[in-house]
Coordinates of C-alpha atoms and ligand atoms in Angstrom, one line a residue:
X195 CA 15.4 10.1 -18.3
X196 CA 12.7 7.3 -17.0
X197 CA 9.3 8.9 -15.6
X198 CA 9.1 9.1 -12.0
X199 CA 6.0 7.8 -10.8
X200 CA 4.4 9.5 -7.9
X201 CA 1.9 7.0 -6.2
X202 CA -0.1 9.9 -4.2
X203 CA -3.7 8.9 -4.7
X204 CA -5.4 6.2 -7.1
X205 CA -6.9 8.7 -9.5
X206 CA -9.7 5.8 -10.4
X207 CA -12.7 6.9 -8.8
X208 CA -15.3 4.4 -7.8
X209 CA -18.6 4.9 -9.2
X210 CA -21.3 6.1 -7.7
X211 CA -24.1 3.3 -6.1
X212 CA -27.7 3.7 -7.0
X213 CA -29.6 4.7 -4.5
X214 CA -31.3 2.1 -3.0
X215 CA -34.7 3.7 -2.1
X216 CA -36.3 6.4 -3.5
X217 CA -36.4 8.4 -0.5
X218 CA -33.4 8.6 1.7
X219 CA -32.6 6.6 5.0
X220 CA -34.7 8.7 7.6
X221 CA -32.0 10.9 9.4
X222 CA -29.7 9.4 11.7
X223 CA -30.2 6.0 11.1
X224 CA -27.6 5.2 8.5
X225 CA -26.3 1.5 9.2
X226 CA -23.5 0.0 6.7
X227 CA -23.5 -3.5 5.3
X228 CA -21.6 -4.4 8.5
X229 CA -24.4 -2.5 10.8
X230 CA -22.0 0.5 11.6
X231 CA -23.0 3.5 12.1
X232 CA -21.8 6.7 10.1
X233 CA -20.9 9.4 12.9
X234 CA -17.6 10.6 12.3
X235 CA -16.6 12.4 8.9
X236 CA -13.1 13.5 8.9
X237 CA -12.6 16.2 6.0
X238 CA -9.1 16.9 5.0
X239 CA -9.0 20.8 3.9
X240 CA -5.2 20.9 2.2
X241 CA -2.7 18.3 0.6
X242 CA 0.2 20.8 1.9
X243 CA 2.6 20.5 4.8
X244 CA 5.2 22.3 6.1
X245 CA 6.8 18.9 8.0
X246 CA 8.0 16.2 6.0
X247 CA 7.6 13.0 8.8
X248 CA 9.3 10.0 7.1
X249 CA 5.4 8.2 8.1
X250 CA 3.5 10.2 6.0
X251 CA 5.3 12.7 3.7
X252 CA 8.9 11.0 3.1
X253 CA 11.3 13.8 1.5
X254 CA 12.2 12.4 -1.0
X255 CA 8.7 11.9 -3.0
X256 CA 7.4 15.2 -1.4
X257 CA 10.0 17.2 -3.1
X258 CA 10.6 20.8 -4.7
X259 CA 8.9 18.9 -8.2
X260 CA 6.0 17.7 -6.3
X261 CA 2.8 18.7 -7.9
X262 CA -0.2 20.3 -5.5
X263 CA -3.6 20.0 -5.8
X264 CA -4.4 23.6 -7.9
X265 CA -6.4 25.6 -5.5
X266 CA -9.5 25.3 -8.0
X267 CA -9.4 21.6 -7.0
X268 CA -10.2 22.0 -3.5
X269 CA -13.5 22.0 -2.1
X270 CA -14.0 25.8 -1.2
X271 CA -15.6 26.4 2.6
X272 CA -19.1 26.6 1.0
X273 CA -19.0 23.0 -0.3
X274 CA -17.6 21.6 2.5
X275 CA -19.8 22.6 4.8
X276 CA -22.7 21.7 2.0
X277 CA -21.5 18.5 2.7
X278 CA -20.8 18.7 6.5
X279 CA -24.6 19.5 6.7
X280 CA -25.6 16.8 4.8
X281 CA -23.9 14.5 6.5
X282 CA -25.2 15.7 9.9
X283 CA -28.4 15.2 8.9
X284 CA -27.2 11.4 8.7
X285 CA -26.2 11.1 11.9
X286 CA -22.6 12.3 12.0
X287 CA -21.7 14.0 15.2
X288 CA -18.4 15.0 15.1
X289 CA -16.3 17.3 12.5
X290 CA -12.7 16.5 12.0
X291 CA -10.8 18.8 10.2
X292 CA -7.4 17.9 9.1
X293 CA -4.9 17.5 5.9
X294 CA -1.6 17.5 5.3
X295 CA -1.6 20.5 7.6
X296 CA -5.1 22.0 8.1
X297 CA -3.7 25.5 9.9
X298 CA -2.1 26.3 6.6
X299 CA -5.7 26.5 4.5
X300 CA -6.2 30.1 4.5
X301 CA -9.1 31.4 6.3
X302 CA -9.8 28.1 8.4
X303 CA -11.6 29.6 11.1
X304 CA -14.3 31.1 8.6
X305 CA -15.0 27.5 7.9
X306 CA -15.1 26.4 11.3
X307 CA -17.3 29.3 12.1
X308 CA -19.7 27.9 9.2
X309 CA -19.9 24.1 10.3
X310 CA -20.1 25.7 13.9
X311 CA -23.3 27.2 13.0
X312 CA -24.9 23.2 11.7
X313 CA -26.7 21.3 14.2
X314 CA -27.7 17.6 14.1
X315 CA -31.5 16.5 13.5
X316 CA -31.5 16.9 17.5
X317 CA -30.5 20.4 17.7
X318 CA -27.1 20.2 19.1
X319 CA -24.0 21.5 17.4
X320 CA -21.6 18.7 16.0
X321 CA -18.3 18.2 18.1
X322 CA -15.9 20.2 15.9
X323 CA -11.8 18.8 16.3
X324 CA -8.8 19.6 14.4
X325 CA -6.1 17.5 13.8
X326 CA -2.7 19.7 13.5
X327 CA 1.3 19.6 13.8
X328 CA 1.1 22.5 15.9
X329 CA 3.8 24.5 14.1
X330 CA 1.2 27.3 13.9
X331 CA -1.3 26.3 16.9
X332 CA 0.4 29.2 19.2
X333 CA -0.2 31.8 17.2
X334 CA -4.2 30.6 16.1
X335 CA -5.6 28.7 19.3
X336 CA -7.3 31.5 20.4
X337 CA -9.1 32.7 17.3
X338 CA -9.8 29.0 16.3
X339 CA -11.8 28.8 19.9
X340 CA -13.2 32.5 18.9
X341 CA -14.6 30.4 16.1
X342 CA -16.3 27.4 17.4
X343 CA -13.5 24.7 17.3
X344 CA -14.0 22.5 20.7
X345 CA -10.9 20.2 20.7
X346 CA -7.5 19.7 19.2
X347 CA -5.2 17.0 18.9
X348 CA -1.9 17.7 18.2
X349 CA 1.2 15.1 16.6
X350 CA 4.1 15.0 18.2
X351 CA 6.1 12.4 18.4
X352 CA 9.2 13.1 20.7
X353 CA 10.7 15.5 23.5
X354 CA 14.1 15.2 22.9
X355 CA 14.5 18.5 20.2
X356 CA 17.1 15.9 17.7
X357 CA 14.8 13.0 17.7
X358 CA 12.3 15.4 16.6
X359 CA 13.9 17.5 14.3
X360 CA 14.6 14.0 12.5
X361 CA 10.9 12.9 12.7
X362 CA 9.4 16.2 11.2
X363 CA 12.5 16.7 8.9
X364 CA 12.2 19.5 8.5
X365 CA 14.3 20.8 11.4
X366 CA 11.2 22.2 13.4
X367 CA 11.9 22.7 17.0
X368 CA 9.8 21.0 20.1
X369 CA 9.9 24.0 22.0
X370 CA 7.4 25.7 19.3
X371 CA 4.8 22.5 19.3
X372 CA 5.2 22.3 23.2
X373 CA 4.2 26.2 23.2
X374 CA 1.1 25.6 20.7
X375 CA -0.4 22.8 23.1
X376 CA 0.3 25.0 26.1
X377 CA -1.6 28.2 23.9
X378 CA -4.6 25.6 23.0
X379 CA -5.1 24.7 26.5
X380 CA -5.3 28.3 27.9
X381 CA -7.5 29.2 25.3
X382 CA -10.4 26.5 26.1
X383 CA -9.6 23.6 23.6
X384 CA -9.6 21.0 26.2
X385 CA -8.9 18.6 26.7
X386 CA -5.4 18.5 24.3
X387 CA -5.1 15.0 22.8
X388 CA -1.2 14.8 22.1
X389 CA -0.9 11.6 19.2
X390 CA 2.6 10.1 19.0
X391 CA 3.1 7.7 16.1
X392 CA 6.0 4.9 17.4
X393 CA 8.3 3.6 15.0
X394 CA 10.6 1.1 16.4
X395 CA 14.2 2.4 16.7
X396 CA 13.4 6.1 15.9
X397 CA 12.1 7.4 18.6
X398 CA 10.6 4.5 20.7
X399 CA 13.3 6.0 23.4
X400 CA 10.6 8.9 23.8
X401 CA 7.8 6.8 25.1
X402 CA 8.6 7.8 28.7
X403 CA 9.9 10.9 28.7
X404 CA 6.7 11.7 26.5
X405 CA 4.4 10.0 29.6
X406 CA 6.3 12.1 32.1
X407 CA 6.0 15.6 30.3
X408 CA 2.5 14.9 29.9
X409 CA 1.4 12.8 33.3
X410 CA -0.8 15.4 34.8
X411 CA -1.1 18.3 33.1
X412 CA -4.6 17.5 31.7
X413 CA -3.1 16.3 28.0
X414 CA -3.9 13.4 26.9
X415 CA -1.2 11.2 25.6
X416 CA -1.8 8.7 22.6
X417 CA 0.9 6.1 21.3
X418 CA -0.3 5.3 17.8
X419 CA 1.4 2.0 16.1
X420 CA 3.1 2.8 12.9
X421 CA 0.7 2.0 9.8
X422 CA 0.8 0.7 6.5
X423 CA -0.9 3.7 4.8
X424 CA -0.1 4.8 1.5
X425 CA 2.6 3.7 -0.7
X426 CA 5.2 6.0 -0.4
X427 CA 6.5 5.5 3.2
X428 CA 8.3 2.0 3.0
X429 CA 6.7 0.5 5.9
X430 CA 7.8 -2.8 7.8
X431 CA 6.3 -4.6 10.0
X432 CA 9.5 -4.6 11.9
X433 CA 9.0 -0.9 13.1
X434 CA 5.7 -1.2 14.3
X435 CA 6.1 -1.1 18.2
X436 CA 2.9 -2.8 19.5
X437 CA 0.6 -0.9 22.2
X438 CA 1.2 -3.8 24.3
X439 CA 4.9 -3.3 24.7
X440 CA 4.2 0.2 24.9
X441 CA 2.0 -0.3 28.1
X442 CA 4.7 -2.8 29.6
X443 CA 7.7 -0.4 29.1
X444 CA 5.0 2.7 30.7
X445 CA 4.3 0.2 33.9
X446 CA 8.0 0.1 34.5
X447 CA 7.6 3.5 35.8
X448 CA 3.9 4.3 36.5
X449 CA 1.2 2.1 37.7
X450 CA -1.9 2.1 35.3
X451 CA -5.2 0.5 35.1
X452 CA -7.9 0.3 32.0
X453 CA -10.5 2.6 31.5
X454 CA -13.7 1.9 29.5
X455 CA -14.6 3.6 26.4
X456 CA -15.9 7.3 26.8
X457 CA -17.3 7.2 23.3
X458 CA -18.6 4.6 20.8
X459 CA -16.5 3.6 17.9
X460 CA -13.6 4.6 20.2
X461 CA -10.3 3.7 18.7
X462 CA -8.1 4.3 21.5
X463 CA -7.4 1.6 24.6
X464 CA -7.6 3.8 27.6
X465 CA -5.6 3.5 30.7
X466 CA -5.4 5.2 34.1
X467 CA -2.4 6.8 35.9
X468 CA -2.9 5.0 39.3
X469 CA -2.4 6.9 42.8
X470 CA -0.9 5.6 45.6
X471 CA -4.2 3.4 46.6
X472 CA -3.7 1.3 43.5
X473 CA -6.9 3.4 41.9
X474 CA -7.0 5.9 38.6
X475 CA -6.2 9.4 40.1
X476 CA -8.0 11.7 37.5
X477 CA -5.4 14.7 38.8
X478 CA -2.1 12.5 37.0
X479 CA -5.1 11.5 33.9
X480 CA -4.4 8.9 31.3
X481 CA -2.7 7.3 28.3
X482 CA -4.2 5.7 25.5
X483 CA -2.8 3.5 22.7
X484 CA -4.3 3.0 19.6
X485 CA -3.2 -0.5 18.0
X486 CA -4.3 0.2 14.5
X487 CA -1.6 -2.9 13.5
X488 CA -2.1 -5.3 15.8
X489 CA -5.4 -5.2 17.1
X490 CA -8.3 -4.3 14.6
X491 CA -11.1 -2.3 15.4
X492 CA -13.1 -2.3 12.7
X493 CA -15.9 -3.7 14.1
X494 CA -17.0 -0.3 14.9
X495 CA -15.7 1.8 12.5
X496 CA -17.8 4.4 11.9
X497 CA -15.8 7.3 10.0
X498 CA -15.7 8.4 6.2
X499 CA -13.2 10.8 4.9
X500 CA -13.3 13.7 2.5
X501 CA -10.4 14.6 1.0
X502 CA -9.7 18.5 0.2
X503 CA -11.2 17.9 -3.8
X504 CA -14.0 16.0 -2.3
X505 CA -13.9 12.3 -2.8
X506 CA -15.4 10.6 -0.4
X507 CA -13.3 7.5 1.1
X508 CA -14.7 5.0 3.7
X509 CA -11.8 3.3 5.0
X510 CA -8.6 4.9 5.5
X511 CA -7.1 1.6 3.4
X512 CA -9.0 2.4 0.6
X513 CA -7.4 2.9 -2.9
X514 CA -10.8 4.5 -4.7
X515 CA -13.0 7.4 -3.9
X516 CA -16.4 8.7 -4.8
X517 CA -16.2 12.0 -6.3
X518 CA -19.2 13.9 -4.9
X519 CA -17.1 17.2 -6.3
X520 CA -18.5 16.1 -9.4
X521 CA -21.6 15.6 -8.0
X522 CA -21.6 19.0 -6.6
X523 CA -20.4 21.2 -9.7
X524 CA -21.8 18.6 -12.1
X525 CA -18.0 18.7 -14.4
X526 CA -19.8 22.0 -16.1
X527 CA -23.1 20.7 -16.5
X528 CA -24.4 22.2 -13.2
X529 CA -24.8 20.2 -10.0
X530 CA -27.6 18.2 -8.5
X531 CA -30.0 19.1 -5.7
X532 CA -28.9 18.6 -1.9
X533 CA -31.2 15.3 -1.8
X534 CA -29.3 13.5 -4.7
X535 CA -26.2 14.5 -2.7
X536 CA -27.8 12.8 0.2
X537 CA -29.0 10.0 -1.4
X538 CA -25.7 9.2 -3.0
X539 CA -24.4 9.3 0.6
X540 CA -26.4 6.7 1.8
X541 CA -26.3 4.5 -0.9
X542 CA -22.3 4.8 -1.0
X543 CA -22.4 4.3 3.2
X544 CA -25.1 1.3 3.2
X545 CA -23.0 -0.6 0.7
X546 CA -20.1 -0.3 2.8
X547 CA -18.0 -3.6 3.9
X548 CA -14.6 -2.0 4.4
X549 CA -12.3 -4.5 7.3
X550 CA -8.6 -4.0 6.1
X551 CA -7.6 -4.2 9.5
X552 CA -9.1 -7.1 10.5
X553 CA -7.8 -8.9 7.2
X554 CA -4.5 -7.5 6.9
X555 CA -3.1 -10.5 9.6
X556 CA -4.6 -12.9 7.0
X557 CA -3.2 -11.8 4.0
X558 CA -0.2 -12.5 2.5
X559 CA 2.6 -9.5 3.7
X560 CA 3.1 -8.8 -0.4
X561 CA -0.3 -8.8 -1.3
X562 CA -0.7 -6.4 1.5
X563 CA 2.4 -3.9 0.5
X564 CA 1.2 -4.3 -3.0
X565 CA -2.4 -2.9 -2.8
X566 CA -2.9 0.7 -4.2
X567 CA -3.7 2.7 -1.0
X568 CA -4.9 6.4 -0.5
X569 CA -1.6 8.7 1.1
X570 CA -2.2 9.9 4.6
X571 CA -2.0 13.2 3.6
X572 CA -4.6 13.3 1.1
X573 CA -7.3 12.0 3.8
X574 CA -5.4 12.8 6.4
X575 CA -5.9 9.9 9.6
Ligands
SAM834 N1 -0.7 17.4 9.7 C1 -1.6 17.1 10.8 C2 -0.9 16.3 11.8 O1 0.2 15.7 11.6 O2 -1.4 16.3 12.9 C3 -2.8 16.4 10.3 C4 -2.7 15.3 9.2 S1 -1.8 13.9 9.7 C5 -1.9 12.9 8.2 C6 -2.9 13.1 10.8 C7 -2.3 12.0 11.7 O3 -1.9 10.9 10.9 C8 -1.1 12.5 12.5 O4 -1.4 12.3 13.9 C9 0.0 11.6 12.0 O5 0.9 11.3 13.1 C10 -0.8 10.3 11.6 N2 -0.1 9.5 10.6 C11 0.4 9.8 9.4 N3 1.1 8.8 8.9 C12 1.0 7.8 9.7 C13 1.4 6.4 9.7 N4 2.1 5.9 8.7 N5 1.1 5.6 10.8 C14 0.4 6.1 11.9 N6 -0.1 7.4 11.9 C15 0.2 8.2 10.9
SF4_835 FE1 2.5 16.7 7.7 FE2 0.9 15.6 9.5 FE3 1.9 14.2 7.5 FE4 3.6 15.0 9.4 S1 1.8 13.6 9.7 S2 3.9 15.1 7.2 S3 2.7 16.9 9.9 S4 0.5 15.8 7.3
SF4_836 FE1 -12.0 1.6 9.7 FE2 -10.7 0.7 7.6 FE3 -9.3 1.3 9.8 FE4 -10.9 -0.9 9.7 S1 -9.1 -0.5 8.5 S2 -10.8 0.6 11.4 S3 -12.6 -0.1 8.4 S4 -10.5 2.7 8.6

């Protein structure tokens, strides 16, 4: 029987960058090679999922034989937030946890409690989200809150229970996500971000019953164009909706204006639910659409990922990581001291030059399907 080959990550690892100076970047000034900024470190805590969404985890490679991570493998909570804290001293300000599905790592809210407990080199505490299907939000919102999380943004990507069941494929039923978001707002973790990834001719009919479920209630609803991550979800360019279709079919029904950025490096396009006076009413909120196909923003990119064994990844295109696991527990021949760790961090963010957005329109649509790219899961978004 021929080998299956299961393109999950690109095992090479990148090696480390020398350091550039001998004392590390003075905190918070990290710039890139492009002049970004590093603020935003999203750190993936589990390769498992209980949904199977044909976008991320198709079915038929995430199978019964699939092979998880060993639990040895992952970062445990006191490495993470080793490496949370050394990254906050470099000027990241906001904490995203995330996976495959971060509510299934056991004992989550004993690590949100410890990266609730870090505080930047001006004294506040970092912005802690969490990224999460919501299958188990209902039950957890409150003691995740309990522990210091301040926001969640939950997927969902239809209303209609059958057009869901299909997405998550694993039969899940809407009414259990809709009762998570409802549980995460009464328990503080406002304001709800609700991401909805459009894939043209699955469940593009949701955009507007979507906009009117949510259109004042205080969530805030995202339309996210279909990606190109990984290799495992056959993507084509054909099923990419773009945002600005999206926004057409929602001002068929609801007059909207644009809304700045609240937040640098923002990657969503805001837009205002207009009153009767042709203004934004806050009371029916805002929609937001992030055009991650058709509109590059990496001009301002300014996140890093770690995935749950710890390699470091600064562009969610990227088909190599750096290990700082092996930095950490030094492969057996004990680990280095929290400034090499910090020093490697700058080094590895200063050399950045990663734009796959912005070049993916220029390069040729094979050369672009055949690059070897990290799975969503593993970094998680
Ligand atoms: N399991 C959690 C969840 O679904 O919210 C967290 C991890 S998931 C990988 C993070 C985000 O990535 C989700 O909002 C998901 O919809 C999005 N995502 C995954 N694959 C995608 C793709 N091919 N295109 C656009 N977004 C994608
Ligand atoms: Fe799981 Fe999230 Fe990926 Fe769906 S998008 S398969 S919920 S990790
Ligand atoms: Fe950032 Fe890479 Fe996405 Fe560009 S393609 S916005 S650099 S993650």
């Amino acid at each position: 029987m021929a080998e299956r080959v299961i393109p999950l990550v690109d095992h090479r690892t990148a090696p480390l960058p020398t350091p550039r100076t001998s004392s590390p970047a003075p905190a918070g000034t990290l710039l890139d090679a492009r002049g970004r900024p590093l603020r935003d470190l999203r750190i993936s805590v589990t390769d498992r999922c209980n949904f199977r969404c044909s976008y991320c985890m198709p079915k038929e490679i995430f199978d019964n034989a699939y092979e998880y991570l060993p639990h040895s493998a992952l970062l445990s909570f006191e490495e993470i937030t080793r490496l949370a804290r050394l990254f906050v001293a470099h000027g990241v300000h906001k904490l995203r946890l995330t996976g495959g599905e971060p509510l299934l790592r056991k004992g989550i809210e004993t690590l949100i409690g410890q990266l609730a407990a870090l505080r930047t080199p001006a004294g506040d505490k970092p912005d802690i989200t969490l990224t999460t299907n919501a299958s188990l939000l209902a039950r957890k919102a409150r003691s995740l809150r309990e522990a210091g999380l301040d926001r969640v943004t939950v997927s969902l990507d239809g209303l209609d229970d059958a057009v869901f069941r299909r997405m998550n494929d694993v039969d899940f039923p809407v009414a259990d996500v809709l009762a998570g978001i409802e549980a995460a707002q009464h328990a503080g973790l406002s304001p709800v971000k609700v991401n909805m990834v459009v894939k043209r001719g699955t469940n593009d009919s949701q955009i507007l019953p979507m906009a009117r479920h949510f259109r004042g209630t205080g969530v805030v609803l995202r339309f996210i164009e279909y990606m190109d991550v990984g290799a495992t979800n056959g993507w084509r360019m054909d099923e990419v909706l773009p945002s600005a279709d999206v926004i057409r079919l929602l001002q068929t029904e609801f007059p909207l204006v644009p809304l700045g950025a609240t937040a640098e490096g923002e990657t969503a396009e805001r837009w205002g639910y207009a009153g009767p006076d042709g203004r934004h009413d806050p009371t029916l909120g805002e929609v937001g659409v992030i055009s991650s196909v058709t509109q590059a923003f990496c001009g301002d990119c300014n996140r890093a990922r770690l995935s749950m064994d710890g390699k470091l990844f600064l562009c969610l295109f990227a088909g190599q990581g750096y290990d700082l696991r092996a930095l950490m527990r030094g492969d057996g021949r004990g680990g280095v001291p929290d400034a090499d760790i910090e020093a490697a961090i700058a080094a590895i963010w200063q050399g950045r030059t990663d734009h796959y957005s912005e070049l993916r329109a220029s390069l040729p649509a094979d050369a672009a399907q055949g690059m070897r790219r990290v799975e969503m899961s593993y970094i998680g978004g």
